[in-house]
């Protein structure tokens, strides 16, 4: 019979990590296994990135790492030291929403809204990459972001609008 071994928290290796998130550096003491998603949500209180599948398949936790989109549930926080993490919380300028946030609202590109932060962060990178040329391009390059409500036509319209197309 196999035995379950439960390590006491003191037995889990800890690290000190300097995470640069949304332009500010945060010194955190973390379990070495903590994902970027959990560091953002549980240690920094930034809950915009959502925990969906926790397997990198749904895109609800998408953030930008050095300007590139990543699913934060698959990135270890320790791997993100000395890199710039941008979350959906950093997009608006005070009361002024980011153009993609505005386009999502105008095009009703969300229903339940759970996937919206990940969709928006992916779209920010998509536009920066110059890959928002057509509906087919948008669908292809955002295929890692799942919307269970099926708001894809409105999401594509919002991205196309924000991209100036």
Coordinates of C-alpha atoms in Angstrom, one line a residue:
X1 CA 0.0 0.0 0.0
X2 CA 1.4 3.4 -0.9
X3 CA 1.6 6.1 1.7
X4 CA 0.8 9.8 1.2
X5 CA 3.6 12.0 2.3
X6 CA 2.5 15.4 3.3
X7 CA 5.4 17.9 3.7
X8 CA 5.0 20.5 6.3
X9 CA 5.2 24.0 5.0
X10 CA 8.6 24.5 6.6
X11 CA 10.0 21.7 4.4
X12 CA 9.0 23.4 1.1
X13 CA 11.8 25.3 -0.4
X14 CA 11.2 29.1 -0.3
X15 CA 12.7 31.8 -2.5
X16 CA 12.9 35.6 -2.4
X17 CA 11.7 36.9 -5.7
X18 CA 11.6 40.4 -7.1
X19 CA 8.6 40.6 -9.4
X20 CA 8.2 43.7 -11.6
X21 CA 4.4 43.9 -12.1
X22 CA 2.7 46.8 -13.8
X23 CA 5.7 49.0 -13.4
X24 CA 6.3 48.4 -9.7
X25 CA 8.8 45.9 -8.1
X26 CA 7.5 43.6 -5.4
X27 CA 9.7 41.6 -3.1
X28 CA 8.0 38.3 -2.3
X29 CA 8.9 35.2 -0.3
X30 CA 7.4 32.3 -2.2
X31 CA 7.2 28.6 -2.3
X32 CA 9.4 27.6 -5.3
X33 CA 6.4 26.0 -7.0
X34 CA 4.2 29.0 -7.0
X35 CA 2.9 30.0 -10.4
X36 CA 2.9 33.5 -11.7
X37 CA -0.9 33.4 -11.7
X38 CA -1.0 32.4 -8.0
X39 CA 1.7 35.0 -7.1
X40 CA -0.4 37.7 -8.9
X41 CA -3.7 36.7 -7.3
X42 CA -2.8 35.4 -3.9
X43 CA 0.3 37.5 -3.0
X44 CA -0.3 40.8 -4.9
X45 CA -4.1 40.9 -4.9
X46 CA -4.3 41.3 -8.7
X47 CA -7.3 39.2 -9.5
X48 CA -7.8 40.2 -13.2
X49 CA -6.1 37.1 -14.5
X50 CA -8.5 34.3 -13.9
X51 CA -7.8 30.7 -12.9
X52 CA -9.7 28.7 -15.4
X53 CA -8.3 25.3 -16.3
X54 CA -5.0 25.6 -14.5
X55 CA -3.5 23.7 -17.4
X56 CA -2.7 26.4 -19.9
X57 CA -5.5 25.4 -22.2
X58 CA -8.1 28.1 -21.7
X59 CA -6.2 31.4 -21.7
X60 CA -8.2 33.0 -18.9
X61 CA -5.0 33.7 -17.1
X62 CA -3.2 35.4 -20.0
X63 CA -0.8 38.2 -19.0
X64 CA 2.1 39.9 -20.8
X65 CA 5.6 38.9 -20.0
X66 CA 8.1 41.3 -21.6
X67 CA 5.3 42.3 -23.9
X68 CA 4.6 38.7 -25.1
X69 CA 1.4 36.9 -24.0
X70 CA 1.8 33.9 -21.7
X71 CA -0.6 31.8 -19.7
X72 CA 0.4 32.6 -16.2
X73 CA -0.8 29.3 -14.8
X74 CA 2.1 27.6 -16.5
X75 CA 4.9 30.1 -15.6
X76 CA 6.7 29.8 -12.3
X77 CA 6.9 33.1 -10.5
X78 CA 10.6 32.5 -9.9
X79 CA 11.2 32.4 -13.7
X80 CA 9.7 35.9 -14.0
X81 CA 12.3 37.8 -12.0
X82 CA 13.9 40.7 -13.8
X83 CA 11.1 40.6 -16.4
X84 CA 8.2 42.9 -16.9
X85 CA 4.7 41.4 -16.1
X86 CA 1.7 43.4 -17.3
X87 CA -1.8 42.5 -16.1
X88 CA -5.2 43.8 -17.2
X89 CA -5.2 46.1 -14.2
X90 CA -2.5 48.2 -15.8
X91 CA -4.2 48.9 -19.1
X92 CA -6.6 51.7 -18.2
X93 CA -5.2 55.2 -17.6
X94 CA -7.1 56.3 -14.5
X95 CA -10.7 56.5 -15.4
X96 CA -9.9 56.2 -19.1
X97 CA -10.2 52.6 -20.3
X98 CA -7.7 51.1 -22.7
X99 CA -9.0 51.2 -26.4
X100 CA -9.5 47.4 -26.2
X101 CA -11.5 47.6 -23.0
X102 CA -13.6 50.3 -24.7
X103 CA -14.1 48.2 -27.8
X104 CA -15.1 45.1 -25.8
X105 CA -17.8 47.2 -24.1
X106 CA -19.0 48.8 -27.3
X107 CA -19.1 45.5 -29.2
X108 CA -20.6 43.5 -26.3
X109 CA -17.7 41.2 -26.6
X110 CA -18.4 39.4 -23.3
X111 CA -21.3 37.6 -21.7
X112 CA -20.3 36.2 -18.4
X113 CA -17.0 38.2 -18.6
X114 CA -14.8 35.5 -17.0
X115 CA -12.5 35.1 -20.1
X116 CA -12.5 38.9 -20.8
X117 CA -9.3 39.9 -19.1
X118 CA -7.3 37.1 -20.8
X119 CA -9.0 37.9 -24.1
X120 CA -8.1 41.5 -23.8
X121 CA -4.5 40.8 -22.8
X122 CA -4.1 38.4 -25.7
X123 CA -5.6 41.0 -28.1
X124 CA -3.2 43.7 -26.8
X125 CA -0.3 41.5 -27.8
X126 CA -2.0 40.4 -31.1
X127 CA -2.4 44.0 -32.2
X128 CA 1.2 44.8 -31.1
X129 CA 2.4 41.8 -33.2
X130 CA 0.6 43.2 -36.2
X131 CA -1.5 40.0 -36.5
X132 CA -5.0 41.5 -36.4
X133 CA -5.3 41.8 -40.2
X134 CA -8.5 39.8 -40.7
X135 CA -11.1 37.9 -38.8
X136 CA -9.3 34.7 -39.7
X137 CA -6.0 36.0 -38.4
X138 CA -7.7 37.2 -35.2
X139 CA -9.4 33.8 -34.7
X140 CA -6.2 31.9 -35.4
X141 CA -3.9 34.0 -33.2
X142 CA -6.3 34.1 -30.3
X143 CA -7.3 30.4 -30.5
X144 CA -5.6 29.8 -27.1
X145 CA -8.3 32.0 -25.5
X146 CA -11.5 30.1 -24.9
X147 CA -14.9 31.8 -24.4
X148 CA -17.5 29.3 -23.1
X149 CA -20.3 31.8 -23.9
X150 CA -19.4 31.9 -27.6
X151 CA -18.9 35.6 -28.0
X152 CA -16.3 35.1 -30.7
X153 CA -17.9 37.2 -33.4
X154 CA -18.1 40.2 -31.0
X155 CA -14.6 39.6 -29.7
X156 CA -13.2 39.6 -33.2
X157 CA -15.2 42.8 -34.0
X158 CA -13.8 44.5 -30.9
X159 CA -10.2 43.5 -31.7
X160 CA -10.7 44.6 -35.4
X161 CA -12.1 47.9 -34.2
X162 CA -9.3 48.5 -31.6
X163 CA -6.7 47.6 -34.3
X164 CA -8.2 50.3 -36.6
X165 CA -9.6 47.8 -39.1

